[in-house]
Short mmCIF file of C-alpha atoms and ligand atoms in Angstrom, two decimals:
data_model
loop_
_atom_site.label_atom_id
_atom_site.label_comp_id
_atom_site.label_asym_id
_atom_site.label_seq_id
_atom_site.Cartn_x
_atom_site.Cartn_y
_atom_site.Cartn_z
CA MET J 1 78.40 206.98 25.98
CA SER J 2 77.33 210.08 27.56
CA ASN J 3 76.26 211.18 24.13
CA GLN J 4 74.36 208.28 23.61
CA THR J 5 72.96 208.27 26.65
CA GLN J 6 71.69 212.04 26.45
CA THR J 7 70.06 211.71 23.09
CA VAL J 8 67.95 207.95 24.24
CA ARG J 9 67.34 209.91 27.66
CA ASP J 10 65.33 212.68 28.37
CA GLY J 11 66.96 214.49 31.01
CA PHE J 12 67.28 217.97 32.54
CA SER J 13 68.81 220.53 30.40
CA SER J 14 70.16 222.85 32.85
CA ARG J 15 71.04 223.03 36.42
CA LEU J 16 69.01 225.57 37.29
CA GLY J 17 66.13 223.08 35.80
CA ILE J 18 67.48 220.21 37.95
CA ILE J 19 67.11 222.29 41.12
CA ALA J 20 63.98 224.04 40.22
CA ALA J 21 62.59 219.87 39.13
CA ALA J 22 63.99 218.33 42.59
CA ALA J 23 62.45 221.44 44.02
CA GLY J 24 59.28 221.30 42.67
CA SER J 25 59.30 217.55 43.81
CA ALA J 26 59.98 218.25 47.54
CA ILE J 27 58.54 221.67 48.39
CA GLY J 28 54.86 220.90 47.85
CA LEU J 29 51.30 219.86 49.78
CA GLY J 30 53.79 218.29 52.34
CA ASN J 31 55.64 221.61 53.70
CA ILE J 32 52.00 223.73 53.23
CA TRP J 33 49.25 220.99 53.86
CA LYS J 34 50.84 218.69 55.88
CA PHE J 35 53.76 220.15 57.88
CA PRO J 36 51.55 222.41 59.57
CA TYR J 37 48.78 220.61 60.76
CA ILE J 38 51.15 216.97 62.09
CA THR J 39 52.81 219.89 64.28
CA GLY J 40 49.83 221.34 65.25
CA GLU J 41 48.78 217.78 66.61
CA ASN J 42 52.21 217.10 68.45
CA GLY J 43 52.73 220.20 70.10
CA GLY J 44 54.64 222.99 67.43
CA ALA J 45 58.31 223.21 68.88
CA ALA J 46 59.22 220.28 69.85
CA PHE J 47 58.59 218.09 66.84
CA ILE J 48 60.28 220.53 64.79
CA LEU J 49 62.79 220.30 66.34
CA VAL J 50 62.89 216.55 66.07
CA TYR J 51 61.60 216.98 62.84
CA LEU J 52 65.01 219.40 61.26
CA PHE J 53 67.27 216.89 63.31
CA CYS J 54 65.52 214.04 60.97
CA ILE J 55 66.20 216.28 57.90
CA ALA J 56 69.71 216.88 58.63
CA LEU J 57 70.90 213.69 59.78
CA ILE J 58 69.06 211.09 57.15
CA GLY J 59 67.55 212.68 54.91
CA VAL J 60 70.62 214.89 52.92
CA PRO J 61 72.62 211.52 52.82
CA VAL J 62 69.37 209.59 51.68
CA MET J 63 68.76 212.20 48.94
CA LEU J 64 72.57 212.25 48.14
CA SER J 65 72.01 208.52 48.11
CA GLU J 66 69.22 208.71 45.81
CA PHE J 67 70.43 210.85 43.29
CA VAL J 68 74.12 208.81 43.13
CA ILE J 69 72.19 205.47 42.99
CA GLY J 70 69.85 207.09 39.72
CA ARG J 71 72.76 208.64 38.08
CA ARG J 72 75.18 206.31 37.92
CA ALA J 73 72.56 203.97 36.97
CA GLN J 74 71.07 205.26 34.49
CA LYS J 75 67.54 203.65 35.08
CA ASP J 76 63.91 204.19 36.95
CA ALA J 77 63.94 203.22 40.89
CA VAL J 78 63.48 198.86 40.48
CA GLY J 79 66.07 198.97 37.20
CA SER J 80 68.31 200.97 38.69
CA PHE J 81 69.24 197.99 41.78
CA LYS J 82 69.26 195.51 39.10
CA THR J 83 71.77 197.26 37.33
CA LEU J 84 73.99 198.21 39.99
CA ALA J 85 73.18 195.01 41.57
CA PRO J 86 72.49 192.38 39.22
CA GLY J 87 71.65 189.16 40.78
CA THR J 88 70.71 189.99 43.99
CA PRO J 89 67.23 191.22 45.65
CA TRP J 90 67.94 194.78 46.16
CA PHE J 91 65.34 195.53 43.48
CA PHE J 92 62.91 194.82 45.56
CA THR J 93 63.71 198.10 47.16
CA GLY J 94 62.99 200.10 43.80
CA TRP J 95 59.49 197.64 43.79
CA LEU J 96 58.60 198.83 47.92
CA GLY J 97 59.31 202.60 45.87
CA ILE J 98 56.63 201.69 43.34
CA THR J 99 54.22 200.76 45.78
CA ALA J 100 54.56 203.74 48.61
CA ALA J 101 54.09 206.01 44.84
CA PHE J 102 50.48 204.12 43.95
CA ILE J 103 49.94 205.04 48.23
CA ILE J 104 50.70 208.87 48.16
CA LEU J 105 49.61 209.64 44.65
CA SER J 106 46.26 208.20 45.38
CA PHE J 107 45.87 210.06 48.54
CA TYR J 108 47.96 213.70 47.21
CA GLY J 109 45.61 214.21 44.50
CA VAL J 110 42.84 214.14 46.85
CA VAL J 111 44.37 216.84 48.85
CA ALA J 112 45.80 218.83 45.77
CA GLY J 113 41.58 218.35 44.90
CA TRP J 114 40.82 220.37 47.85
CA THR J 115 43.24 223.33 46.97
CA LEU J 116 41.67 223.65 43.22
CA HIS J 117 38.49 223.97 45.31
CA TYR J 118 39.42 226.66 47.54
CA LEU J 119 40.80 228.30 44.49
CA TYR J 120 37.65 227.97 43.19
CA LEU J 121 36.10 229.14 46.04
CA ALA J 122 38.64 232.26 46.21
CA ILE J 123 37.53 233.43 42.97
CA SER J 124 34.33 233.32 43.24
CA GLY J 125 34.11 235.19 47.00
CA GLY J 126 32.84 232.43 48.76
CA LEU J 127 35.52 232.34 50.90
CA GLN J 128 34.97 236.15 52.07
CA GLY J 129 33.68 237.53 55.24
CA LEU J 130 33.53 234.16 57.06
CA SER J 131 34.54 233.68 60.85
CA ALA J 132 36.87 231.02 61.56
CA GLU J 133 34.41 228.80 63.22
CA GLN J 134 32.23 229.09 59.45
CA LEU J 135 35.59 227.93 57.54
CA GLY J 136 35.77 224.92 59.98
CA ALA J 137 32.18 224.43 58.47
CA VAL J 138 33.12 225.13 55.02
CA PHE J 139 35.72 222.92 55.14
CA GLY J 140 34.20 220.01 57.28
CA GLY J 141 30.74 220.07 54.74
CA PHE J 142 33.45 219.72 51.32
CA ILE J 143 35.51 217.08 52.13
CA SER J 144 32.17 214.77 53.27
CA ASN J 145 30.46 215.61 50.45
CA PRO J 146 30.83 212.60 48.22
CA TRP J 147 31.32 213.62 44.74
CA GLN J 148 32.78 217.47 45.51
CA PRO J 149 35.83 215.90 46.11
CA ILE J 150 36.57 213.56 43.22
CA PHE J 151 35.39 216.21 40.35
CA TRP J 152 38.43 218.08 42.12
CA GLN J 153 40.77 215.28 42.35
CA VAL J 154 39.52 214.11 38.98
CA LEU J 155 40.78 217.16 37.57
CA PHE J 156 44.00 217.81 39.45
CA MET J 157 45.09 214.14 38.55
CA ALA J 158 44.23 214.76 34.53
CA ALA J 159 46.37 218.05 34.74
CA THR J 160 49.31 215.27 35.89
CA ILE J 161 48.75 213.17 33.71
CA ALA J 162 49.07 215.44 30.82
CA VAL J 163 52.32 216.90 32.49
CA VAL J 164 53.98 213.85 33.08
CA LEU J 165 53.44 213.04 29.07
CA GLY J 166 54.98 216.06 27.54
CA GLY J 167 57.91 214.49 29.18
CA ILE J 168 60.60 215.75 30.63
CA LYS J 169 62.35 219.33 29.51
CA ASN J 170 59.12 219.76 27.78
CA GLY J 171 56.80 219.33 31.04
CA ILE J 172 58.14 218.61 34.06
CA GLU J 173 60.78 221.65 33.96
CA ARG J 174 59.63 224.20 32.46
CA TYR J 175 56.67 224.61 34.66
CA SER J 176 58.55 224.30 38.04
CA LYS J 177 61.59 226.87 37.44
CA ILE J 178 59.03 229.65 37.09
CA LEU J 179 56.45 229.18 39.73
CA MET J 180 58.23 228.09 42.43
CA PRO J 181 59.42 231.51 43.70
CA LEU J 182 56.61 232.63 42.86
CA LEU J 183 55.22 230.77 45.07
CA LEU J 184 58.21 231.64 47.79
CA VAL J 185 57.48 235.48 47.14
CA ILE J 186 53.24 234.62 47.96
CA LEU J 187 54.83 232.68 51.27
CA VAL J 188 56.89 235.43 52.69
CA ILE J 189 54.37 238.18 52.20
CA LEU J 190 51.53 236.25 54.33
CA ALA J 191 54.21 235.49 56.93
CA ILE J 192 55.01 239.23 57.22
CA ARG J 193 50.83 239.28 57.64
CA SER J 194 50.63 236.61 59.84
CA VAL J 195 53.16 237.47 62.94
CA THR J 196 52.00 241.10 62.52
CA LEU J 197 48.36 239.98 63.69
CA ASP J 198 47.02 241.19 66.87
CA GLY J 199 47.50 238.03 68.70
CA ALA J 200 50.54 236.63 66.93
CA LYS J 201 53.09 236.22 70.00
CA GLN J 202 51.62 233.28 70.77
CA GLY J 203 51.54 231.32 68.05
CA MET J 204 55.67 232.13 67.70
CA GLN J 205 55.96 230.73 71.17
CA PHE J 206 54.74 227.62 70.08
CA LEU J 207 56.43 227.65 66.69
CA PHE J 208 59.93 228.32 69.11
CA SER J 209 59.60 227.22 72.24
CA PRO J 210 60.08 223.86 72.86
CA ASP J 211 58.36 221.82 75.13
CA PHE J 212 59.92 218.39 75.31
CA SER J 213 56.94 216.66 77.14
CA LYS J 214 55.05 216.93 74.62
CA LEU J 215 56.94 214.79 72.51
CA ASN J 216 56.08 210.93 72.68
CA VAL J 217 57.24 208.24 70.05
CA GLU J 218 54.31 208.30 67.57
CA ALA J 219 55.31 212.12 67.19
CA ILE J 220 59.19 211.28 66.57
CA LEU J 221 57.97 208.74 63.87
CA ALA J 222 55.87 211.50 62.51
CA ALA J 223 58.85 213.31 61.85
CA LEU J 224 60.75 210.89 60.23
CA GLY J 225 58.09 209.87 58.10
CA HIS J 226 57.42 213.76 57.16
CA ALA J 227 61.38 214.14 56.41
CA PHE J 228 61.40 211.32 54.10
CA PHE J 229 57.34 212.56 52.89
CA SER J 230 58.80 216.27 52.48
CA LEU J 231 62.21 215.43 50.96
CA SER J 232 60.46 213.09 48.67
CA LEU J 233 62.99 210.65 49.46
CA GLY J 234 62.40 206.20 50.35
CA MET J 235 60.33 205.85 47.34
CA GLY J 236 62.72 206.76 44.30
CA ALA J 237 61.53 209.63 42.96
CA MET J 238 65.18 211.49 43.43
CA ILE J 239 66.41 207.91 41.79
CA THR J 240 64.99 208.46 39.15
CA TYR J 241 64.93 212.53 39.10
CA GLY J 242 69.35 211.59 39.55
CA SER J 243 68.85 209.30 36.74
CA TYR J 244 68.18 212.57 34.46
CA ILE J 245 70.53 214.42 35.62
CA GLN J 246 73.93 215.45 34.11
CA LYS J 247 77.08 213.95 34.44
CA LYS J 248 78.83 217.04 35.83
CA GLU J 249 76.43 217.94 37.77
CA ASN J 250 77.45 218.56 41.73
CA LEU J 251 75.26 215.79 43.78
CA GLY J 252 76.02 216.85 46.96
CA ALA J 253 75.68 220.59 46.51
CA THR J 254 72.06 220.20 44.58
CA ALA J 255 70.70 217.73 47.55
CA LEU J 256 71.94 220.19 49.69
CA GLN J 257 70.32 223.25 48.04
CA VAL J 258 66.85 220.92 47.49
CA SER J 259 66.91 219.59 51.37
CA ILE J 260 67.37 223.40 52.30
CA ALA J 261 64.70 225.22 50.21
CA ASP J 262 61.88 222.67 50.96
CA THR J 263 62.70 223.27 54.91
CA ALA J 264 62.90 227.06 54.49
CA ILE J 265 59.84 226.94 52.68
CA ALA J 266 58.34 224.47 55.40
CA LEU J 267 58.78 227.06 58.12
CA ILE J 268 57.57 229.80 56.45
CA ALA J 269 54.35 228.25 56.15
CA GLY J 270 54.48 227.55 59.65
CA LEU J 271 55.24 231.31 60.51
CA ALA J 272 52.03 232.08 57.90
CA ILE J 273 49.86 230.11 60.03
CA PHE J 274 50.47 229.71 63.49
CA PRO J 275 50.09 233.03 64.17
CA ALA J 276 47.18 233.58 63.05
CA VAL J 277 45.85 230.21 63.95
CA PHE J 278 46.77 231.34 67.41
CA ALA J 279 45.20 235.13 66.65
CA PHE J 280 41.96 233.58 65.12
CA GLY J 281 41.07 231.45 68.07
CA ILE J 282 41.66 228.47 66.01
CA GLU J 283 43.06 224.84 67.54
CA PRO J 284 46.33 224.20 66.77
CA SER J 285 45.37 220.60 66.28
CA ALA J 286 42.45 220.73 64.31
CA GLY J 287 44.06 218.35 61.37
CA PRO J 288 44.28 218.08 57.95
CA GLY J 289 41.97 221.43 57.55
CA LEU J 290 44.22 223.31 59.70
CA VAL J 291 45.46 225.16 56.56
CA PHE J 292 42.15 225.61 54.89
CA ILE J 293 40.61 227.37 57.37
CA THR J 294 43.35 229.46 59.02
CA LEU J 295 44.55 231.02 55.98
CA PRO J 296 40.97 232.57 54.53
CA ASN J 297 40.82 234.30 58.21
CA VAL J 298 44.47 235.58 57.08
CA PHE J 299 43.54 236.69 53.73
CA GLY J 300 40.46 238.73 55.37
CA GLN J 301 42.54 241.08 57.21
CA MET J 302 45.27 241.77 54.52
CA ALA J 303 44.33 244.81 51.91
CA PHE J 304 43.88 242.53 48.40
CA GLY J 305 43.10 239.80 50.42
CA SER J 306 41.02 238.50 47.73
CA VAL J 307 43.50 238.59 44.87
CA PHE J 308 46.09 236.71 47.88
CA ALA J 309 43.50 233.97 48.58
CA ILE J 310 43.82 233.78 44.69
CA LEU J 311 47.40 233.27 43.92
CA PHE J 312 47.50 231.06 47.19
CA PHE J 313 45.31 228.76 45.81
CA ALA J 314 46.97 228.98 42.04
CA LEU J 315 50.44 228.59 43.19
CA LEU J 316 49.26 225.85 45.70
CA ALA J 317 48.38 223.78 43.73
CA VAL J 318 51.14 224.80 41.24
CA ALA J 319 53.31 223.64 44.17
CA ALA J 320 51.26 220.06 44.20
CA ILE J 321 51.38 219.58 40.28
CA THR J 322 55.37 219.90 40.47
CA SER J 323 55.44 217.28 43.03
CA ALA J 324 52.55 214.39 41.75
CA ILE J 325 54.58 214.49 38.42
CA SER J 326 57.66 213.18 39.82
CA ILE J 327 55.40 210.47 42.12
CA LEU J 328 53.31 209.39 38.78
CA GLU J 329 57.36 209.62 37.31
CA VAL J 330 58.59 206.95 39.37
CA VAL J 331 55.58 204.53 38.27
CA VAL J 332 55.64 205.33 34.69
CA ALA J 333 59.49 205.23 34.32
CA TYR J 334 59.47 201.94 36.26
CA LEU J 335 56.65 200.57 33.48
CA ASP J 336 58.63 202.34 30.30
CA ASP J 337 62.21 201.07 31.11
CA GLU J 338 61.50 197.93 32.89
CA PHE J 339 59.01 196.50 30.02
CA SER J 340 59.65 198.71 26.99
CA TRP J 341 55.91 200.19 27.95
CA SER J 342 55.25 203.37 25.86
CA ARG J 343 55.06 207.20 27.55
CA THR J 344 51.32 207.32 26.82
CA ALA J 345 50.39 203.82 27.46
CA SER J 346 51.38 204.08 30.83
CA THR J 347 50.86 207.61 31.94
CA PHE J 348 47.45 206.96 31.24
CA THR J 349 47.00 203.34 32.89
CA VAL J 350 48.56 204.40 36.07
CA GLY J 351 46.92 207.60 36.14
CA VAL J 352 43.83 206.79 36.03
CA ALA J 353 44.26 203.64 38.37
CA ILE J 354 45.61 205.93 41.06
CA THR J 355 42.54 208.33 40.57
CA ILE J 356 40.67 205.64 41.06
CA VAL J 357 41.56 204.40 44.27
CA GLY J 358 42.30 208.45 45.58
CA ALA J 359 37.84 208.21 45.01
CA ILE J 360 37.57 205.66 47.15
CA LEU J 361 39.98 206.84 49.51
CA SER J 362 38.35 210.68 49.03
CA GLN J 363 34.77 209.30 50.90
CA GLY J 364 37.14 207.90 54.27
CA ASN J 365 36.44 211.85 54.74
CA GLY J 366 32.73 211.56 54.03
CA SER J 367 30.37 208.72 53.06
CA LEU J 368 33.00 205.56 54.43
CA ALA J 369 33.84 207.79 57.65
CA ASP J 370 32.49 204.60 59.96
CA LEU J 371 34.60 201.76 57.57
CA LYS J 372 37.83 201.87 59.87
CA LEU J 373 41.28 200.05 59.21
CA PRO J 374 43.32 198.36 61.63
CA PHE J 375 47.16 199.74 62.07
CA LEU J 376 49.87 199.02 64.02
CA LEU J 377 51.08 201.45 66.28
CA ASN J 378 53.10 202.00 69.35
CA GLY J 379 52.24 198.78 69.81
CA GLU J 380 48.52 198.83 69.51
CA LEU J 381 45.68 197.92 67.29
CA ILE J 382 44.28 201.77 66.40
CA GLY J 383 41.04 201.73 64.08
CA MET J 384 41.65 204.24 60.76
CA ASN J 385 39.32 205.38 58.21
CA ILE J 386 40.68 204.62 54.50
CA PHE J 387 42.04 208.23 54.00
CA ASP J 388 44.42 208.53 57.28
CA TRP J 389 45.54 204.77 56.56
CA PHE J 390 47.02 205.64 53.86
CA ILE J 391 48.92 208.60 55.20
CA THR J 392 50.30 206.69 57.88
CA LEU J 393 51.19 203.69 56.25
CA SER J 394 52.98 206.50 53.69
CA ASP J 395 55.13 207.49 57.02
CA GLN J 396 56.24 203.90 57.28
CA LEU J 397 56.86 202.05 53.75
CA LEU J 398 58.91 205.86 52.71
CA PRO J 399 61.21 205.21 56.09
CA ILE J 400 61.94 201.42 55.41
CA GLY J 401 62.77 202.49 51.61
CA GLY J 402 65.29 205.33 52.79
CA LEU J 403 66.67 202.76 55.08
CA ALA J 404 67.27 200.15 52.02
CA ILE J 405 68.93 203.46 50.33
CA ALA J 406 71.24 204.17 52.76
CA LEU J 407 72.48 200.58 53.71
CA PHE J 408 72.48 200.00 49.95
CA ALA J 409 74.46 203.14 49.39
CA GLY J 410 76.66 202.73 52.73
CA TRP J 411 77.25 198.85 52.02
CA LYS J 412 76.92 197.27 48.80
CA MET J 413 77.81 199.84 46.30
CA ALA J 414 81.97 200.11 46.78
CA LYS J 415 83.21 203.25 47.53
CA LYS J 416 85.06 204.14 44.61
CA ASP J 417 81.74 204.33 42.45
CA ILE J 418 80.56 206.83 45.07
CA ALA J 419 83.33 208.54 45.15
CA ASP J 420 83.16 208.68 41.31
CA GLU J 421 79.72 209.68 41.23
CA LEU J 422 79.87 212.39 43.93
CA SER J 423 83.03 214.21 42.48
CA SER J 424 81.63 213.81 38.41
CA SER J 425 84.60 211.51 38.03
CA GLY J 426 87.50 214.17 39.75
CA LEU J 427 85.19 217.75 38.52
CA TRP J 428 84.30 218.38 42.24
CA LYS J 429 85.54 217.91 45.56
CA ILE J 430 84.42 215.87 48.13
CA ALA J 431 85.54 216.51 51.32
CA TYR J 432 82.28 215.21 52.81
CA LEU J 433 82.74 212.07 51.89
CA GLU J 434 83.68 210.17 54.66
CA ILE J 435 81.29 211.97 57.12
CA TYR J 436 78.88 210.85 54.22
CA ARG J 437 79.58 206.94 54.42
CA PHE J 438 79.90 206.94 57.83
CA THR J 439 76.08 208.18 57.74
CA VAL J 440 74.67 206.24 55.55
CA ARG J 441 76.46 203.04 56.66
CA ILE J 442 76.32 203.43 60.35
CA ILE J 443 73.72 207.14 61.71
CA ALA J 444 71.23 206.48 59.13
CA PRO J 445 70.40 203.18 59.67
CA ALA J 446 70.69 202.68 63.41
CA ALA J 447 67.95 205.65 63.45
CA ILE J 448 65.70 204.80 61.29
CA ALA J 449 65.49 201.31 62.38
CA PHE J 450 65.11 202.39 65.99
CA VAL J 451 62.63 205.10 65.60
CA PHE J 452 60.66 202.56 63.06
CA LEU J 453 60.72 199.54 65.68
CA SER J 454 59.80 201.43 68.67
CA SER J 455 57.43 203.30 66.70
CA ILE J 456 54.93 199.85 65.66
CA PHE J 457 55.95 197.85 69.11
CA GLY J 458 56.42 200.68 71.36
CA LEU J 459 59.87 199.91 72.57
CA ALA J 460 60.83 202.93 73.73
N1 LIG C 11 57.58 215.45 49.22
C1 LIG C 11 56.28 216.11 48.53
C2 LIG C 11 55.80 217.25 48.97
O1 LIG C 11 56.24 217.69 49.91
C3 LIG C 11 55.29 214.97 48.27
C4 LIG C 11 56.53 213.53 47.77
C5 LIG C 11 56.25 212.50 49.03
C6 LIG C 11 56.40 213.90 46.27
C7 LIG C 11 57.13 211.20 47.97
C8 LIG C 11 57.19 213.32 46.02
C9 LIG C 11 57.55 211.88 46.86
O2 LIG C 11 54.46 217.49 49.17
#
């Protein structure tokens, strides 16, 4: 059977390839753009602690569950549930994932477009010699311009579509393997420069000495939602990638390594950004523009700063693409597997549809800024522009998807099937089996349900 599966189903060719692709999905704008700005908005160290807790307690087991489901079923996010639990409504979980993928990629493409624009600015020297205040004005002017963000978003989405058209081995795997390690090197250099700036100390305190009075329910939901977002969980991306992982690979080790890599990159990004935020007198709660305003200041203080600026934005765009392809792949694999669409037809159709929605969303920062949609948060209806509305919605959809996935792996799948999958039919020792099962049966679902309900209805 495995021979047949491998000829019919495209897959990852090597161990490094899987790690690189799954880490490539996990590591992206979530780590370098979103993590710093939500940390800034939610007060720093205490928020980070809650985030780390969510990663360890909920993220890692849910990632493992996604791998198990996908590799066992050898199917897309919807088909996996239909295969493993035929005739039951569990496949709704997959549908929810498809919806989330659509929503996430529409705003993701917009932000990735910002990074391309900044790459262009870095190359053309447009960021040089500007003060923090001027850089803030550059960012604000750019995102509120009606056309510029769309231009860059379309360019990014076209690149994403091109890679997904190439398939798994030749597209996704090949690029991730080289470029992700390079991103790490650049980030470490930036972090070193940032922590050695005059006035960096306050930033270190912000990152490392927790003030729990700054935590509220919304911050905890943001931490949970971001744990899912950053690890690419809750919408079937890791189910889909799991279906491409060879039978002999150790899923537990893979989930752990990917989660550690993802978390490390986020923390290093925090180190690159917050010391500089305080050193340059930028507001930590500046919102989505934080990285785009802060780092150009750091480049300005470095030898060869403009070279670093170019490298950084280029690699950030690459990190964004390896994530974006995994999001698009969720929908593409679904159409290919369930409706026998050709890869070309599904990639184009879905890619273009998402690009159009994203272009509309981008106007939430400019021409449609006054259009507010209601969102139920903490028992209150809050008005948000369409761009923020989609981001906040994804913070809720992913944990719901993750809850269903944990319950499925914990209660619906037979223990012997889980054990067989985790051990690759006896090849690997799985001392963690009981702990894993207890977590996905009880701990993760209870924690997600609690955070979720309290954040919506304001119970806590
Ligand atoms: N994890 C990616 C990032 O951090 C985004 C993503 C979310 C990818 C959900 C796939 C699924 O940028």
